[in-house]
Amino acid sequence: MRVATWNVNSVKQRVPRLLPWLDERRPDVVCLQELKVTDEAFEALLGAELAARGYEAAVHGQAQWNGVAILSRVGLADVEKGLVDGPGFPDQEARAVAATCGGVRVHSVYVPNGREVGSDHYRYKLEWLKALRDVVAAGPEDVLVCGDVNIAPADADVFDPAAFAGHTHVTDAERAALAEFHALGLRDVVRDRWPAERVFTYWDYRAAMFQRDLGMRIDLVLASGPVAARVEAAWVDRQARKSAGSKAAEPKTAGPSDHAPVFVDLDEAPDGDIGPVVPPPSARRGEKSARVPR
């Protein structure tokens, strides 16, 4: 079973890339984040195209902001939208959806950004992560938590730790909240498989950060022990983050998300154990100040 997670940063803008990507990579389960459309708009936009490719969809959308989905062609059962007793800002947002796919409980999550350290949104982020942890802890043993967690697990997951000092995404409290999932027995499968590699999943659009490989690893796949034991490959699809060419040649609606998809192959790896990043990352060059996602 091939599982992918991708913050598409507006599914409406990403349709010209999403559908060919599904055809090329052929994931069995896809977790999407930052849809920025309602459930009804998602269905009108993609319902027929997904059905033609054999996908069912569980969507928890929200107009203009947030929004998450799970696409599956290996079954989609016991769908739950949102977090039970989860916090809001001030109301609950469309940031989590779960379903059972191919015998595995899959969570697609878009963790709050946190904005500024010590802010109300930062406290909301920590409360939201605790609510997610409680939901995962109460669920079945075979589980995957996939998505944009808006936390770089370690200093190795940002291009320059000093540049991020004092920002969200790297604070002790955020990393401690993420460690609570590890305490449940979940494994960060990309880092487990590639413990010493330079691997990023997000690059700011500005200052040629992607071309210079100045990024962060904030999109994760966390797997419980039984599922982690099935991993045959884990990798970042850097090709999906690439621009097709010049701005004149590529309209905004066909441009890339600022995030790249993360893949995990269970039981078998159709493309082999091909490395942490596909294709290989850019050569490391001079590093600039931090640009964290907003």
PDB file of C-alpha atoms in Angstrom:
ATOM      1  CA  MET A   1       0.000   0.000   0.000  1.00  0.00           C
ATOM      2  CA  ARG A   2       1.422   3.361  -1.056  1.00  0.00           C
ATOM      3  CA  VAL A   3       0.495   6.266   1.227  1.00  0.00           C
ATOM      4  CA  ALA A   4       1.189   9.913   0.450  1.00  0.00           C
ATOM      5  CA  THR A   5       0.610  13.178   2.284  1.00  0.00           C
ATOM      6  CA  TRP A   6       0.661  16.602   0.630  1.00  0.00           C
ATOM      7  CA  ASN A   7      -0.147  20.132   1.732  1.00  0.00           C
ATOM      8  CA  VAL A   8      -1.416  21.419  -1.602  1.00  0.00           C
ATOM      9  CA  ASN A   9      -1.898  25.055  -0.481  1.00  0.00           C
ATOM     10  CA  SER A  10      -5.234  25.446  -2.331  1.00  0.00           C
ATOM     11  CA  VAL A  11      -6.558  22.388  -4.104  1.00  0.00           C
ATOM     12  CA  LYS A  12      -8.290  24.568  -6.693  1.00  0.00           C
ATOM     13  CA  GLN A  13      -4.963  25.993  -7.836  1.00  0.00           C
ATOM     14  CA  ARG A  14      -3.270  22.601  -7.697  1.00  0.00           C
ATOM     15  CA  VAL A  15      -5.698  20.575  -9.864  1.00  0.00           C
ATOM     16  CA  PRO A  16      -3.467  20.825 -12.989  1.00  0.00           C
ATOM     17  CA  ARG A  17      -0.707  19.170 -10.964  1.00  0.00           C
ATOM     18  CA  LEU A  18      -2.712  16.921  -8.637  1.00  0.00           C
ATOM     19  CA  LEU A  19      -4.420  14.779 -11.264  1.00  0.00           C
ATOM     20  CA  PRO A  20      -1.281  14.016 -13.347  1.00  0.00           C
ATOM     21  CA  TRP A  21       0.565  13.352 -10.087  1.00  0.00           C
ATOM     22  CA  LEU A  22      -2.056  10.787  -9.067  1.00  0.00           C
ATOM     23  CA  ASP A  23      -1.699   9.118 -12.454  1.00  0.00           C
ATOM     24  CA  GLU A  24       2.092   9.046 -12.284  1.00  0.00           C
ATOM     25  CA  ARG A  25       2.702   8.085  -8.649  1.00  0.00           C
ATOM     26  CA  ARG A  26      -0.453   5.994  -8.157  1.00  0.00           C
ATOM     27  CA  PRO A  27      -0.764   6.292  -4.373  1.00  0.00           C
ATOM     28  CA  ASP A  28      -3.386   4.060  -2.753  1.00  0.00           C
ATOM     29  CA  VAL A  29      -4.093   6.528   0.050  1.00  0.00           C
ATOM     30  CA  VAL A  30      -3.573  10.288  -0.140  1.00  0.00           C
ATOM     31  CA  CYS A  31      -3.815  12.724   2.753  1.00  0.00           C
ATOM     32  CA  LEU A  32      -4.304  16.311   1.596  1.00  0.00           C
ATOM     33  CA  GLN A  33      -4.081  19.500   3.615  1.00  0.00           C
ATOM     34  CA  GLU A  34      -4.885  23.176   3.117  1.00  0.00           C
ATOM     35  CA  LEU A  35      -7.680  22.540   0.631  1.00  0.00           C
ATOM     36  CA  LYS A  36      -9.176  26.036   1.115  1.00  0.00           C
ATOM     37  CA  VAL A  37     -12.557  24.899  -0.246  1.00  0.00           C
ATOM     38  CA  THR A  38     -15.825  23.606   1.209  1.00  0.00           C
ATOM     39  CA  ASP A  39     -16.862  19.952   0.956  1.00  0.00           C
ATOM     40  CA  GLU A  40     -19.335  20.861  -1.783  1.00  0.00           C
ATOM     41  CA  ALA A  41     -16.747  22.795  -3.780  1.00  0.00           C
ATOM     42  CA  PHE A  42     -14.267  19.917  -3.480  1.00  0.00           C
ATOM     43  CA  GLU A  43     -16.839  17.462  -4.825  1.00  0.00           C
ATOM     44  CA  ALA A  44     -17.727  19.748  -7.734  1.00  0.00           C
ATOM     45  CA  LEU A  45     -14.073  20.289  -8.540  1.00  0.00           C
ATOM     46  CA  LEU A  46     -12.706  16.767  -8.208  1.00  0.00           C
ATOM     47  CA  GLY A  47     -15.468  14.276  -7.477  1.00  0.00           C
ATOM     48  CA  ALA A  48     -15.820  12.874 -10.991  1.00  0.00           C
ATOM     49  CA  GLU A  49     -12.071  12.867 -11.693  1.00  0.00           C
ATOM     50  CA  LEU A  50     -11.293  11.000  -8.479  1.00  0.00           C
ATOM     51  CA  ALA A  51     -14.090   8.484  -8.981  1.00  0.00           C
ATOM     52  CA  ALA A  52     -12.776   7.753 -12.481  1.00  0.00           C
ATOM     53  CA  ARG A  53      -9.426   6.896 -10.899  1.00  0.00           C
ATOM     54  CA  GLY A  54     -11.010   4.624  -8.297  1.00  0.00           C
ATOM     55  CA  TYR A  55     -10.727   6.953  -5.304  1.00  0.00           C
ATOM     56  CA  GLU A  56     -13.260   7.496  -2.572  1.00  0.00           C
ATOM     57  CA  ALA A  57     -12.878  10.761  -0.682  1.00  0.00           C
ATOM     58  CA  ALA A  58     -13.439  11.823   2.921  1.00  0.00           C
ATOM     59  CA  VAL A  59     -13.375  15.616   2.993  1.00  0.00           C
ATOM     60  CA  HIS A  60     -13.499  18.087   5.857  1.00  0.00           C
ATOM     61  CA  GLY A  61     -13.375  21.407   4.051  1.00  0.00           C
ATOM     62  CA  GLN A  62     -13.536  25.065   4.948  1.00  0.00           C
ATOM     63  CA  ALA A  63     -13.932  28.041   2.645  1.00  0.00           C
ATOM     64  CA  GLN A  64     -10.732  30.055   2.078  1.00  0.00           C
ATOM     65  CA  TRP A  65      -8.732  28.441   4.893  1.00  0.00           C
ATOM     66  CA  ASN A  66      -7.624  25.053   6.216  1.00  0.00           C
ATOM     67  CA  GLY A  67      -9.395  21.923   4.951  1.00  0.00           C
ATOM     68  CA  VAL A  68      -8.203  18.311   4.897  1.00  0.00           C
ATOM     69  CA  ALA A  69      -9.067  15.158   2.963  1.00  0.00           C
ATOM     70  CA  ILE A  70      -8.278  11.482   2.601  1.00  0.00           C
ATOM     71  CA  LEU A  71      -8.445   9.850  -0.813  1.00  0.00           C
ATOM     72  CA  SER A  72      -8.438   6.061  -0.888  1.00  0.00           C
ATOM     73  CA  ARG A  73      -8.774   3.248  -3.384  1.00  0.00           C
ATOM     74  CA  VAL A  74      -8.303   0.553  -0.708  1.00  0.00           C
ATOM     75  CA  GLY A  75     -11.427   1.288   1.300  1.00  0.00           C
ATOM     76  CA  LEU A  76     -12.690   4.238   3.330  1.00  0.00           C
ATOM     77  CA  ALA A  77     -14.577   3.384   6.526  1.00  0.00           C
ATOM     78  CA  ASP A  78     -15.511   4.960   9.849  1.00  0.00           C
ATOM     79  CA  VAL A  79     -14.875   8.525   8.727  1.00  0.00           C
ATOM     80  CA  GLU A  80     -14.477  11.070  11.525  1.00  0.00           C
ATOM     81  CA  LYS A  81     -14.234  14.794  10.833  1.00  0.00           C
ATOM     82  CA  GLY A  82     -12.523  17.059  13.339  1.00  0.00           C
ATOM     83  CA  LEU A  83     -11.242  16.207  16.813  1.00  0.00           C
ATOM     84  CA  VAL A  84     -13.528  15.056  19.600  1.00  0.00           C
ATOM     85  CA  ASP A  85     -13.443  17.749  22.313  1.00  0.00           C
ATOM     86  CA  GLY A  86     -10.771  19.570  20.310  1.00  0.00           C
ATOM     87  CA  PRO A  87     -10.107  23.284  20.833  1.00  0.00           C
ATOM     88  CA  GLY A  88     -11.174  26.037  18.447  1.00  0.00           C
ATOM     89  CA  PHE A  89      -9.927  29.449  17.481  1.00  0.00           C
ATOM     90  CA  PRO A  90     -12.536  30.416  18.556  1.00  0.00           C
ATOM     91  CA  ASP A  91     -14.551  27.677  16.800  1.00  0.00           C
ATOM     92  CA  GLN A  92     -13.261  24.317  15.632  1.00  0.00           C
ATOM     93  CA  GLU A  93     -11.501  24.494  12.282  1.00  0.00           C
ATOM     94  CA  ALA A  94     -11.283  21.936   9.477  1.00  0.00           C
ATOM     95  CA  ARG A  95      -7.868  20.560  10.402  1.00  0.00           C
ATOM     96  CA  ALA A  96      -8.355  16.809  10.913  1.00  0.00           C
ATOM     97  CA  VAL A  97     -10.110  13.913   9.230  1.00  0.00           C
ATOM     98  CA  ALA A  98      -9.655  10.202   9.916  1.00  0.00           C
ATOM     99  CA  ALA A  99     -10.735   7.002   8.182  1.00  0.00           C
ATOM    100  CA  THR A 100      -9.797   3.342   8.047  1.00  0.00           C
ATOM    101  CA  CYS A 101      -8.077   2.493   4.755  1.00  0.00           C
ATOM    102  CA  GLY A 102      -6.750  -0.967   3.970  1.00  0.00           C
ATOM    103  CA  GLY A 103      -6.988  -1.953   7.623  1.00  0.00           C
ATOM    104  CA  VAL A 104      -5.013   1.060   8.888  1.00  0.00           C
ATOM    105  CA  ARG A 105      -6.491   4.017  10.763  1.00  0.00           C
ATOM    106  CA  VAL A 106      -5.299   7.058   8.815  1.00  0.00           C
ATOM    107  CA  HIS A 107      -5.349  10.627  10.126  1.00  0.00           C
ATOM    108  CA  SER A 108      -4.857  13.559   7.746  1.00  0.00           C
ATOM    109  CA  VAL A 109      -3.926  16.584   9.854  1.00  0.00           C
ATOM    110  CA  TYR A 110      -3.111  20.238   9.348  1.00  0.00           C
ATOM    111  CA  VAL A 111      -1.725  21.395  12.687  1.00  0.00           C
ATOM    112  CA  PRO A 112      -2.210  25.081  13.568  1.00  0.00           C
ATOM    113  CA  ASN A 113       0.774  27.253  12.712  1.00  0.00           C
ATOM    114  CA  GLY A 114       1.219  28.900  16.099  1.00  0.00           C
ATOM    115  CA  ARG A 115       2.110  32.276  14.527  1.00  0.00           C
ATOM    116  CA  GLU A 116       4.093  33.895  17.352  1.00  0.00           C
ATOM    117  CA  VAL A 117       5.655  32.184  20.367  1.00  0.00           C
ATOM    118  CA  GLY A 118       3.498  32.830  23.423  1.00  0.00           C
ATOM    119  CA  SER A 119       0.503  34.063  21.417  1.00  0.00           C
ATOM    120  CA  ASP A 120      -3.067  32.798  21.748  1.00  0.00           C
ATOM    121  CA  HIS A 121      -2.572  30.876  18.495  1.00  0.00           C
ATOM    122  CA  TYR A 122       0.589  29.280  19.848  1.00  0.00           C
ATOM    123  CA  ARG A 123      -1.319  28.065  22.921  1.00  0.00           C
ATOM    124  CA  TYR A 124      -4.110  26.872  20.632  1.00  0.00           C
ATOM    125  CA  LYS A 125      -1.546  24.859  18.656  1.00  0.00           C
ATOM    126  CA  LEU A 126      -0.331  23.066  21.780  1.00  0.00           C
ATOM    127  CA  GLU A 127      -3.899  22.373  22.953  1.00  0.00           C
ATOM    128  CA  TRP A 128      -4.822  21.078  19.487  1.00  0.00           C
ATOM    129  CA  LEU A 129      -1.869  18.681  19.469  1.00  0.00           C
ATOM    130  CA  LYS A 130      -2.893  17.348  22.877  1.00  0.00           C
ATOM    131  CA  ALA A 131      -6.422  16.715  21.598  1.00  0.00           C
ATOM    132  CA  LEU A 132      -5.024  14.882  18.556  1.00  0.00           C
ATOM    133  CA  ARG A 133      -2.797  12.781  20.784  1.00  0.00           C
ATOM    134  CA  ASP A 134      -5.797  11.770  22.893  1.00  0.00           C
ATOM    135  CA  VAL A 135      -7.741  10.740  19.771  1.00  0.00           C
ATOM    136  CA  VAL A 136      -4.829   8.660  18.458  1.00  0.00           C
ATOM    137  CA  ALA A 137      -4.259   7.056  21.868  1.00  0.00           C
ATOM    138  CA  ALA A 138      -7.897   5.961  22.012  1.00  0.00           C
ATOM    139  CA  GLY A 139      -7.823   4.447  18.523  1.00  0.00           C
ATOM    140  CA  PRO A 140      -6.693   1.141  17.047  1.00  0.00           C
ATOM    141  CA  GLU A 141      -3.128  -0.134  17.126  1.00  0.00           C
ATOM    142  CA  ASP A 142      -2.518   0.102  13.376  1.00  0.00           C
ATOM    143  CA  VAL A 143      -2.386   3.843  12.739  1.00  0.00           C
ATOM    144  CA  LEU A 144      -0.798   6.492  10.542  1.00  0.00           C
ATOM    145  CA  VAL A 145      -0.773  10.206  11.343  1.00  0.00           C
ATOM    146  CA  CYS A 146       0.035  12.083   8.146  1.00  0.00           C
ATOM    147  CA  GLY A 147       0.222  15.738   7.322  1.00  0.00           C
ATOM    148  CA  ASP A 148       1.605  19.189   7.871  1.00  0.00           C
ATOM    149  CA  VAL A 149       2.429  19.235  11.575  1.00  0.00           C
ATOM    150  CA  ASN A 150       4.075  22.689  11.442  1.00  0.00           C
ATOM    151  CA  ILE A 151       6.907  21.443  13.653  1.00  0.00           C
ATOM    152  CA  ALA A 152      10.478  20.649  12.652  1.00  0.00           C
ATOM    153  CA  PRO A 153      11.248  17.669  14.901  1.00  0.00           C
ATOM    154  CA  ALA A 154      14.951  18.494  15.355  1.00  0.00           C
ATOM    155  CA  ASP A 155      17.560  21.069  14.383  1.00  0.00           C
ATOM    156  CA  ALA A 156      18.579  18.819  11.491  1.00  0.00           C
ATOM    157  CA  ASP A 157      15.128  19.460  10.007  1.00  0.00           C
ATOM    158  CA  VAL A 158      15.756  23.148   9.272  1.00  0.00           C
ATOM    159  CA  PHE A 159      18.396  24.593   6.976  1.00  0.00           C
ATOM    160  CA  ASP A 160      19.924  26.840   9.664  1.00  0.00           C
ATOM    161  CA  PRO A 161      18.914  26.335  13.325  1.00  0.00           C
ATOM    162  CA  ALA A 162      20.300  29.717  14.350  1.00  0.00           C
ATOM    163  CA  ALA A 163      18.090  31.481  11.809  1.00  0.00           C
ATOM    164  CA  PHE A 164      14.976  29.938  13.367  1.00  0.00           C
ATOM    165  CA  ALA A 165      15.784  30.762  16.993  1.00  0.00           C
ATOM    166  CA  GLY A 166      12.810  32.435  18.656  1.00  0.00           C
ATOM    167  CA  HIS A 167      10.360  31.381  15.947  1.00  0.00           C
ATOM    168  CA  THR A 168       7.533  28.891  16.078  1.00  0.00           C
ATOM    169  CA  HIS A 169       8.030  25.410  14.601  1.00  0.00           C
ATOM    170  CA  VAL A 170      11.234  24.757  16.575  1.00  0.00           C
ATOM    171  CA  THR A 171      10.445  25.599  20.209  1.00  0.00           C
ATOM    172  CA  ASP A 172      10.927  23.136  23.046  1.00  0.00           C
ATOM    173  CA  ALA A 173       7.189  23.124  23.823  1.00  0.00           C
ATOM    174  CA  GLU A 174       6.218  22.263  20.258  1.00  0.00           C
ATOM    175  CA  ARG A 175       8.809  19.516  20.005  1.00  0.00           C
ATOM    176  CA  ALA A 176       7.707  18.158  23.381  1.00  0.00           C
ATOM    177  CA  ALA A 177       4.109  18.019  22.099  1.00  0.00           C
ATOM    178  CA  LEU A 178       5.313  16.077  19.063  1.00  0.00           C
ATOM    179  CA  ALA A 179       7.326  13.757  21.309  1.00  0.00           C
ATOM    180  CA  GLU A 180       4.063  12.748  22.999  1.00  0.00           C
ATOM    181  CA  PHE A 181       3.171  10.866  19.822  1.00  0.00           C
ATOM    182  CA  HIS A 182       6.469   9.021  19.980  1.00  0.00           C
ATOM    183  CA  ALA A 183       5.593   8.131  23.573  1.00  0.00           C
ATOM    184  CA  LEU A 184       2.515   6.369  22.171  1.00  0.00           C
ATOM    185  CA  GLY A 185       4.869   4.234  20.046  1.00  0.00           C
ATOM    186  CA  LEU A 186       4.574   6.166  16.778  1.00  0.00           C
ATOM    187  CA  ARG A 187       7.666   6.413  14.588  1.00  0.00           C
ATOM    188  CA  ASP A 188       8.764   9.209  12.237  1.00  0.00           C
ATOM    189  CA  VAL A 189       9.309   6.811   9.368  1.00  0.00           C
ATOM    190  CA  VAL A 190      11.228   9.126   7.033  1.00  0.00           C
ATOM    191  CA  ARG A 191      13.754  10.071   9.705  1.00  0.00           C
ATOM    192  CA  ASP A 192      13.943   6.493  10.962  1.00  0.00           C
ATOM    193  CA  ARG A 193      14.846   5.325   7.488  1.00  0.00           C
ATOM    194  CA  TRP A 194      17.191   8.232   6.705  1.00  0.00           C
ATOM    195  CA  PRO A 195      18.650   9.324  10.069  1.00  0.00           C
ATOM    196  CA  ALA A 196      21.501  11.453   8.756  1.00  0.00           C
ATOM    197  CA  GLU A 197      20.183  12.821   5.455  1.00  0.00           C
ATOM    198  CA  ARG A 198      19.292  16.420   4.600  1.00  0.00           C
ATOM    199  CA  VAL A 199      15.554  16.115   3.921  1.00  0.00           C
ATOM    200  CA  PHE A 200      13.079  18.994   3.640  1.00  0.00           C
ATOM    201  CA  THR A 201       9.397  19.131   2.679  1.00  0.00           C
ATOM    202  CA  TYR A 202       8.677  22.897   2.732  1.00  0.00           C
ATOM    203  CA  TRP A 203      10.467  25.771   1.034  1.00  0.00           C
ATOM    204  CA  ASP A 204       9.250  29.379   1.086  1.00  0.00           C
ATOM    205  CA  TYR A 205       8.330  30.780  -2.322  1.00  0.00           C
ATOM    206  CA  ARG A 206      10.578  33.803  -1.775  1.00  0.00           C
ATOM    207  CA  ALA A 207      14.299  34.307  -2.351  1.00  0.00           C
ATOM    208  CA  ALA A 208      14.711  31.137  -4.456  1.00  0.00           C
ATOM    209  CA  MET A 209      14.604  29.088  -1.245  1.00  0.00           C
ATOM    210  CA  PHE A 210      13.619  25.910  -3.095  1.00  0.00           C
ATOM    211  CA  GLN A 211      16.283  26.231  -5.768  1.00  0.00           C
ATOM    212  CA  ARG A 212      18.881  26.719  -3.025  1.00  0.00           C
ATOM    213  CA  ASP A 213      17.433  23.915  -0.883  1.00  0.00           C
ATOM    214  CA  LEU A 214      16.848  26.174   2.133  1.00  0.00           C
ATOM    215  CA  GLY A 215      13.841  24.496   3.667  1.00  0.00           C
ATOM    216  CA  MET A 216      12.236  22.748   6.607  1.00  0.00           C
ATOM    217  CA  ARG A 217      10.899  19.253   7.252  1.00  0.00           C
ATOM    218  CA  ILE A 218       7.456  19.859   8.727  1.00  0.00           C
ATOM    219  CA  ASP A 219       5.345  17.333   6.772  1.00  0.00           C
ATOM    220  CA  LEU A 220       5.526  13.987   8.536  1.00  0.00           C
ATOM    221  CA  VAL A 221       4.243  10.440   8.465  1.00  0.00           C
ATOM    222  CA  LEU A 222       4.050   8.944  11.955  1.00  0.00           C
ATOM    223  CA  ALA A 223       3.382   5.206  12.100  1.00  0.00           C
ATOM    224  CA  SER A 224       2.600   2.880  14.977  1.00  0.00           C
ATOM    225  CA  GLY A 225       4.960  -0.030  15.518  1.00  0.00           C
ATOM    226  CA  PRO A 226       3.048  -2.641  13.479  1.00  0.00           C
ATOM    227  CA  VAL A 227       2.693  -0.246  10.537  1.00  0.00           C
ATOM    228  CA  ALA A 228       6.269   1.057  10.776  1.00  0.00           C
ATOM    229  CA  ALA A 229       7.478  -2.540  10.541  1.00  0.00           C
ATOM    230  CA  ARG A 230       5.829  -2.769   7.112  1.00  0.00           C
ATOM    231  CA  VAL A 231       7.674   0.236   5.639  1.00  0.00           C
ATOM    232  CA  GLU A 232       9.739  -0.653   2.589  1.00  0.00           C
ATOM    233  CA  ALA A 233      10.445   2.885   1.359  1.00  0.00           C
ATOM    234  CA  ALA A 234       9.945   6.446   2.606  1.00  0.00           C
ATOM    235  CA  TRP A 235      10.731   9.490   0.494  1.00  0.00           C
ATOM    236  CA  VAL A 236       9.921  13.087  -0.425  1.00  0.00           C
ATOM    237  CA  ASP A 237       8.655  13.766  -3.945  1.00  0.00           C
ATOM    238  CA  ARG A 238      10.705  16.863  -4.657  1.00  0.00           C
ATOM    239  CA  GLN A 239       9.676  16.743  -8.314  1.00  0.00           C
ATOM    240  CA  ALA A 240       6.167  17.861  -7.345  1.00  0.00           C
ATOM    241  CA  ARG A 241       7.580  21.037  -5.782  1.00  0.00           C
ATOM    242  CA  LYS A 242       9.445  22.042  -8.928  1.00  0.00           C
ATOM    243  CA  SER A 243       8.223  24.792 -11.201  1.00  0.00           C
ATOM    244  CA  ALA A 244       7.610  23.749 -14.800  1.00  0.00           C
ATOM    245  CA  GLY A 245       9.712  26.605 -16.066  1.00  0.00           C
ATOM    246  CA  SER A 246       9.538  30.369 -16.267  1.00  0.00           C
ATOM    247  CA  LYS A 247       6.653  32.304 -14.735  1.00  0.00           C
ATOM    248  CA  ALA A 248       5.562  33.235 -18.241  1.00  0.00           C
ATOM    249  CA  ALA A 249       5.364  29.560 -19.206  1.00  0.00           C
ATOM    250  CA  GLU A 250       3.531  28.427 -16.070  1.00  0.00           C
ATOM    251  CA  PRO A 251       0.318  30.188 -14.978  1.00  0.00           C
ATOM    252  CA  LYS A 252      -0.269  30.682 -11.269  1.00  0.00           C
ATOM    253  CA  THR A 253      -3.002  28.042 -11.235  1.00  0.00           C
ATOM    254  CA  ALA A 254      -0.509  25.421 -12.438  1.00  0.00           C
ATOM    255  CA  GLY A 255       2.326  26.444 -10.141  1.00  0.00           C
ATOM    256  CA  PRO A 256       3.667  24.299  -7.306  1.00  0.00           C
ATOM    257  CA  SER A 257       2.635  24.206  -3.689  1.00  0.00           C
ATOM    258  CA  ASP A 258       5.294  25.387  -1.256  1.00  0.00           C
ATOM    259  CA  HIS A 259       5.234  21.849   0.196  1.00  0.00           C
ATOM    260  CA  ALA A 260       6.353  18.586  -1.414  1.00  0.00           C
ATOM    261  CA  PRO A 261       4.492  15.283  -0.968  1.00  0.00           C
ATOM    262  CA  VAL A 262       5.853  12.636   1.383  1.00  0.00           C
ATOM    263  CA  PHE A 263       5.491   8.968   0.408  1.00  0.00           C
ATOM    264  CA  VAL A 264       5.582   5.795   2.456  1.00  0.00           C
ATOM    265  CA  ASP A 265       5.418   2.383   0.772  1.00  0.00           C
ATOM    266  CA  LEU A 266       4.121  -0.457   2.939  1.00  0.00           C
ATOM    267  CA  ASP A 267       4.877  -4.138   2.255  1.00  0.00           C
ATOM    268  CA  GLU A 268       6.420  -3.475  -1.156  1.00  0.00           C
ATOM    269  CA  ALA A 269       8.180  -0.565  -2.837  1.00  0.00           C
ATOM    270  CA  PRO A 270       7.144  -0.301  -6.502  1.00  0.00           C
ATOM    271  CA  ASP A 271      10.078   2.005  -7.297  1.00  0.00           C
ATOM    272  CA  GLY A 272      12.525   0.348  -4.923  1.00  0.00           C
ATOM    273  CA  ASP A 273      14.131   1.877  -1.852  1.00  0.00           C
ATOM    274  CA  ILE A 274      15.012   4.935  -3.890  1.00  0.00           C
ATOM    275  CA  GLY A 275      16.368   7.324  -1.294  1.00  0.00           C
ATOM    276  CA  PRO A 276      14.977  10.078   0.921  1.00  0.00           C
ATOM    277  CA  VAL A 277      14.397  12.671  -1.813  1.00  0.00           C
ATOM    278  CA  VAL A 278      13.332  12.149  -5.438  1.00  0.00           C
ATOM    279  CA  PRO A 279      15.022  13.549  -7.480  1.00  0.00           C
ATOM    280  CA  PRO A 280      18.212  14.363  -5.515  1.00  0.00           C
ATOM    281  CA  PRO A 281      18.218  17.710  -3.691  1.00  0.00           C
ATOM    282  CA  SER A 282      19.881  20.841  -5.010  1.00  0.00           C
ATOM    283  CA  ALA A 283      23.469  21.516  -4.108  1.00  0.00           C
ATOM    284  CA  ARG A 284      23.759  23.268  -0.769  1.00  0.00           C
ATOM    285  CA  ARG A 285      24.591  26.957  -1.130  1.00  0.00           C
ATOM    286  CA  GLY A 286      24.631  30.085   1.026  1.00  0.00           C
ATOM    287  CA  GLU A 287      21.888  30.214   3.626  1.00  0.00           C
ATOM    288  CA  LYS A 288      19.583  33.147   4.363  1.00  0.00           C
ATOM    289  CA  SER A 289      17.292  34.164   7.202  1.00  0.00           C
ATOM    290  CA  ALA A 290      14.407  31.952   8.243  1.00  0.00           C
ATOM    291  CA  ARG A 291      11.069  32.123   6.434  1.00  0.00           C
ATOM    292  CA  VAL A 292       8.505  30.095   8.336  1.00  0.00           C
ATOM    293  CA  PRO A 293       5.126  29.146   6.830  1.00  0.00           C
ATOM    294  CA  ARG A 294       2.161  31.335   7.710  1.00  0.00           C
TER     295      ARG A 294
END
